[in-house]
CSV table of C-alpha atoms in Angstrom, one decimal:
chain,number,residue,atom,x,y,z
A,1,UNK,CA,65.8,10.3,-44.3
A,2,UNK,CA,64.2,9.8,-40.9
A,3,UNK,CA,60.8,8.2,-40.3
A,4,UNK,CA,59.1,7.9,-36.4
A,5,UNK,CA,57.2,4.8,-35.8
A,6,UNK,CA,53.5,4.9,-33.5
A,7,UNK,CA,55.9,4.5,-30.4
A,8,UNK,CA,58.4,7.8,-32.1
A,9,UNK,CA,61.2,5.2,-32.3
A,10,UNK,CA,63.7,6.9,-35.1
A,11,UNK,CA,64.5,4.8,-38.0
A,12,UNK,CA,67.3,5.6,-40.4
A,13,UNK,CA,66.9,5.3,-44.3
A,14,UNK,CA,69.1,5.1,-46.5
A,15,UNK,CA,68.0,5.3,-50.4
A,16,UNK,CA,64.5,6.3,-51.0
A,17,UNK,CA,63.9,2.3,-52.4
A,18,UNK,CA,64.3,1.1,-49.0
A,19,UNK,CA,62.0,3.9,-47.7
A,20,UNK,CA,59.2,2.5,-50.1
A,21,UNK,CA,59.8,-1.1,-49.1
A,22,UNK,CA,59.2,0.1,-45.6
A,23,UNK,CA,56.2,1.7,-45.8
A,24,UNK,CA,54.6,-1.4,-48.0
A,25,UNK,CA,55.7,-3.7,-45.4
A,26,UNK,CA,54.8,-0.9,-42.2
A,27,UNK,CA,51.8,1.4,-43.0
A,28,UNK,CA,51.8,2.8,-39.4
A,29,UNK,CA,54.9,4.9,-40.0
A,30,UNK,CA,54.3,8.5,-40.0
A,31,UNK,CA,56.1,10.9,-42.7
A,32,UNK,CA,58.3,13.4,-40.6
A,33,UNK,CA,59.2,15.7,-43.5
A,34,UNK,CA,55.9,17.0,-43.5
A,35,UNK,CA,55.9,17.5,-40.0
A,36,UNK,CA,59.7,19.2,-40.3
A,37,UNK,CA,58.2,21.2,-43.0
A,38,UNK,CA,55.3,22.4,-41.0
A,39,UNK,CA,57.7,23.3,-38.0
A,40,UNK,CA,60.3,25.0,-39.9
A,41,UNK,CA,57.0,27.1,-41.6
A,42,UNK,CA,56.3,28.1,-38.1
A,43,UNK,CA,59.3,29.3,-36.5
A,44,UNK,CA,60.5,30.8,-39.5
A,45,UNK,CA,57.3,32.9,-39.5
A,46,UNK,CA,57.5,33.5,-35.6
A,47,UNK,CA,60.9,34.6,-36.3
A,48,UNK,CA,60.1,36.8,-39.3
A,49,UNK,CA,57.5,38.4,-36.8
A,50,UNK,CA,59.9,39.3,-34.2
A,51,UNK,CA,62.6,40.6,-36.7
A,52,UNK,CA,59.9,42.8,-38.3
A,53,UNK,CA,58.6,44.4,-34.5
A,54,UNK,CA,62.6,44.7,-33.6
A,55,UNK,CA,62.9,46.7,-37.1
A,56,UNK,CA,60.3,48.6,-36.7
A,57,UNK,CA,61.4,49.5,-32.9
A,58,UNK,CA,64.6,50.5,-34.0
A,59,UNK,CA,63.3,52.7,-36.9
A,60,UNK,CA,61.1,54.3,-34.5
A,61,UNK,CA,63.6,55.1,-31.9
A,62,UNK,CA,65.7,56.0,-34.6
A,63,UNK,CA,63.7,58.4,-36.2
A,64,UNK,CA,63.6,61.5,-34.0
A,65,UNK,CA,67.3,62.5,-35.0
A,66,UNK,CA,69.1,66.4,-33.9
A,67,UNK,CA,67.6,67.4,-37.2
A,68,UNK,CA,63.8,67.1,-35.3
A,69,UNK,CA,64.3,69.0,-32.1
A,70,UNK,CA,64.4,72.8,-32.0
A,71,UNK,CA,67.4,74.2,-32.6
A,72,UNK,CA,69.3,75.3,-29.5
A,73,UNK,CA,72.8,75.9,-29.0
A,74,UNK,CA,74.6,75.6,-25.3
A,75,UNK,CA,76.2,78.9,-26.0
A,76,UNK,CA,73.0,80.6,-26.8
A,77,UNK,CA,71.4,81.6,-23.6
A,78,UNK,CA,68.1,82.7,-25.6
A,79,UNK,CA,67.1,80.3,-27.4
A,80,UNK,CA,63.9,78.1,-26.5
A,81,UNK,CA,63.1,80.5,-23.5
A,82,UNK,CA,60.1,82.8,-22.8
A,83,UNK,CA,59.8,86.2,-21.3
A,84,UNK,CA,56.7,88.2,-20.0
A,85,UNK,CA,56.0,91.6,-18.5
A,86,UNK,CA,52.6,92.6,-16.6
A,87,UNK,CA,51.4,95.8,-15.8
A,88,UNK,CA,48.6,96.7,-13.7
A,89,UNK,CA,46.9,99.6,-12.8
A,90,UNK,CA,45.4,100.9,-9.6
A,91,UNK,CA,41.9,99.9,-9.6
A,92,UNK,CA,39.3,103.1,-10.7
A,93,UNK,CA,35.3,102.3,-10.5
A,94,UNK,CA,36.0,98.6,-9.6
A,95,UNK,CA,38.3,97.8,-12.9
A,96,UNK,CA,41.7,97.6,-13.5
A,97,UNK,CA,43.9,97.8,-16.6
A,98,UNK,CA,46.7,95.2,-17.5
A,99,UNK,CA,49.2,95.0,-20.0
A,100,UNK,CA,51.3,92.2,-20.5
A,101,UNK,CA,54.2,92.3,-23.5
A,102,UNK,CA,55.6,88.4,-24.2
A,103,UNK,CA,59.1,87.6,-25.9
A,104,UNK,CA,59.5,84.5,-26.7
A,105,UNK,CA,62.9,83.6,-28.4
A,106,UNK,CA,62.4,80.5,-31.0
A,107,UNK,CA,65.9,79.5,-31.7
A,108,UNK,CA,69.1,80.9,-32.2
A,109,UNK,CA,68.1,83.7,-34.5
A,110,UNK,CA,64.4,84.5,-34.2
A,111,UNK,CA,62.1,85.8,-31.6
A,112,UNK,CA,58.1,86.8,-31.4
A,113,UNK,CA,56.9,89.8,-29.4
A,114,UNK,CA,53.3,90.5,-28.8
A,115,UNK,CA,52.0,92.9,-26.8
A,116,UNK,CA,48.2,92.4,-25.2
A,117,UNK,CA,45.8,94.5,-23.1
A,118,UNK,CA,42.5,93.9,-21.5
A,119,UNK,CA,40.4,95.3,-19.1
A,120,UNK,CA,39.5,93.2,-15.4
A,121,UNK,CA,36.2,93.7,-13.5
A,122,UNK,CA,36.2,93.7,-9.9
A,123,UNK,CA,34.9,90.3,-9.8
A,124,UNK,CA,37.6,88.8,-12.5
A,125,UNK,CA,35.6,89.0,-15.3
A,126,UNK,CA,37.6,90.3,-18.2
A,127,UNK,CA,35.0,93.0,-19.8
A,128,UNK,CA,37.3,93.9,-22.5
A,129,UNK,CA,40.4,92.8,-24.3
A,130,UNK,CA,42.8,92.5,-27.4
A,131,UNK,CA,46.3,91.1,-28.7
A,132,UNK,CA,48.5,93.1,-31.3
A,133,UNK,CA,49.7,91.2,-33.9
A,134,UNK,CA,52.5,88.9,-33.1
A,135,UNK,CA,55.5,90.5,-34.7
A,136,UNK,CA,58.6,88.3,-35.4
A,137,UNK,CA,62.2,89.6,-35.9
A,138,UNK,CA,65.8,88.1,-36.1
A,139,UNK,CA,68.4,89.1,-33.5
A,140,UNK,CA,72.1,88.7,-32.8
A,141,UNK,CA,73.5,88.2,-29.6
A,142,UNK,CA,76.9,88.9,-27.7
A,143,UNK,CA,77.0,86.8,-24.3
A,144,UNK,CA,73.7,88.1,-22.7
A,145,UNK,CA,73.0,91.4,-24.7
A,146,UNK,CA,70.7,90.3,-27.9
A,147,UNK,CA,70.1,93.2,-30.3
A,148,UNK,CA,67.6,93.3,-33.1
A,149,UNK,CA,65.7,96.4,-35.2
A,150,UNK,CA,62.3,95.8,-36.6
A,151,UNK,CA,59.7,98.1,-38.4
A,152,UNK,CA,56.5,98.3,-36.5
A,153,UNK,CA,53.1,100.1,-38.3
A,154,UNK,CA,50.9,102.3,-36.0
A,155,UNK,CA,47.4,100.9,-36.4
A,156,UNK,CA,45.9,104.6,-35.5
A,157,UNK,CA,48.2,106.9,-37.9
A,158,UNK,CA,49.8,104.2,-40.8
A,159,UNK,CA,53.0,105.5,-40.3
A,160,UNK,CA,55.8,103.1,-40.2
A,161,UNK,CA,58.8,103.6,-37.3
A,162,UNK,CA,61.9,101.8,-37.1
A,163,UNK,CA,62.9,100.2,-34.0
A,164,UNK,CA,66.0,98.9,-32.1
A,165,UNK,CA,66.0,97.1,-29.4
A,166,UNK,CA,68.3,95.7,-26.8
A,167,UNK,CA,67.6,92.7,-24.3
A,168,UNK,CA,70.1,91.9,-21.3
A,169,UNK,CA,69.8,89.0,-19.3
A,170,UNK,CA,70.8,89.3,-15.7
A,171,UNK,CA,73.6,86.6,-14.9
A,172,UNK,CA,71.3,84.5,-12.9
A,173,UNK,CA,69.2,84.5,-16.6
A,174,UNK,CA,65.9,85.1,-14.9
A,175,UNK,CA,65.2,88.7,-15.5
A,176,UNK,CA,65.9,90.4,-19.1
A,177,UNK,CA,65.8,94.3,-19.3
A,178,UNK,CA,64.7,95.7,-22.9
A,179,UNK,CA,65.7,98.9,-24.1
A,180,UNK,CA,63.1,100.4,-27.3
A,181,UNK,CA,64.2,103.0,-29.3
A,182,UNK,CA,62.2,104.4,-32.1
A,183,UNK,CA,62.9,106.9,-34.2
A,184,UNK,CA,61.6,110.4,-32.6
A,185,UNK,CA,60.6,109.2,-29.6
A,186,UNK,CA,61.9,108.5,-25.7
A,187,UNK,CA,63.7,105.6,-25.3
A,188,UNK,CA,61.5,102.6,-23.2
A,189,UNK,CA,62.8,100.4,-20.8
A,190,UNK,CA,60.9,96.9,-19.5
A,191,UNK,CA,62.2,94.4,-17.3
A,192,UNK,CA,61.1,91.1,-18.4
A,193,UNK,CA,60.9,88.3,-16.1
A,194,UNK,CA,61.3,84.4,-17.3
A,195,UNK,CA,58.2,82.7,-17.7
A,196,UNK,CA,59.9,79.3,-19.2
């Protein structure tokens, strides 16, 4: 055992009876287990509270695997982007008409469409609009053609139509042409430009 004197000299003990004879003859020595004790309490908890912030760190930059990011393959050139048309009209009585139709592709096998419309005052004021509902499909692709058919309800008659549709990006990817066919009608064509 080790025991510091007023002026920290070390003194070795041997056996703890020559320890008790000391500290009858000497009452000025100080105890340095306690002190060890008290020391070792310390940087053991210091160390316990650096080992618990390095744990938790590494869970936390751990935790966002593949598994939480959207799904998007290299090979997919659709997945993850966005696609919007506008129309406007010539302005009659100080208003103008615009329609806008968004794609916007959510991974590799589903997409949202949602067509809107709304009706722009002179000054920019928008005195009337509305959103159809957003409709959400699956599609395939091959290269840059994606293909998908959907069933769309007409809100005026209640009549369901079938629909196929066609999207091919340009090779620069920042234009997509869309070809609608429904069943009895003319074919549509859009050209879609990349809004992200």
């Amino acid at each position: 055992m080790l025991y510091l004197s007023r002026n920290f000299d070390a003194v070795a003990l041997g056996s703890p009876e020559k320890i008790s004879i000391i500290q009858k003859k000497i009452p000025t020595f100080v105890n340095v287990p306690q002190y060890i004790n008290r020391t070792i309490t310390t940087s053991s908890m210091k160390l316990k509270y650096i080992f618990t912030i390095l744990g938790v760190m590494l869970l936390g930059l751990t935790a966002c695997g593949k598994k939480d990011t959207p799904k998007t393959a290299s090979n997919n050139p659709f997945a993850g982007t966005q696609w919007e048309y506008i129309q406007s009209s010539a302005e009659e009585q100080g208003e103008r008409e615009v329609l806008t139709d968004e794609i916007h592709f959510l991974d590799e096998t589903h997409f949202v469409y949602q067509h809107s419309y709304k009706v722009v005052k002179k000054d920019g004021s928008i005195k009337e609009s509305s959103k159809s509902d957003k409709i959400e499909a699956t599609y395939t692709y091959t290269g840059l053609v994606a293909t998908s058919s959907f069933t769309v309800v007409d809100k005026e008659t209640g009549k369901q139509q079938k629909t196929k549709l066609i999207l091919t990006m340009d090779e620069a990817k920042q234009k997509l042409t869309g070809v609608a066919s429904s069943e009895g009608e003319e074919d549509q064509t859009i050209t879609f430009t990349r809004k992200k």
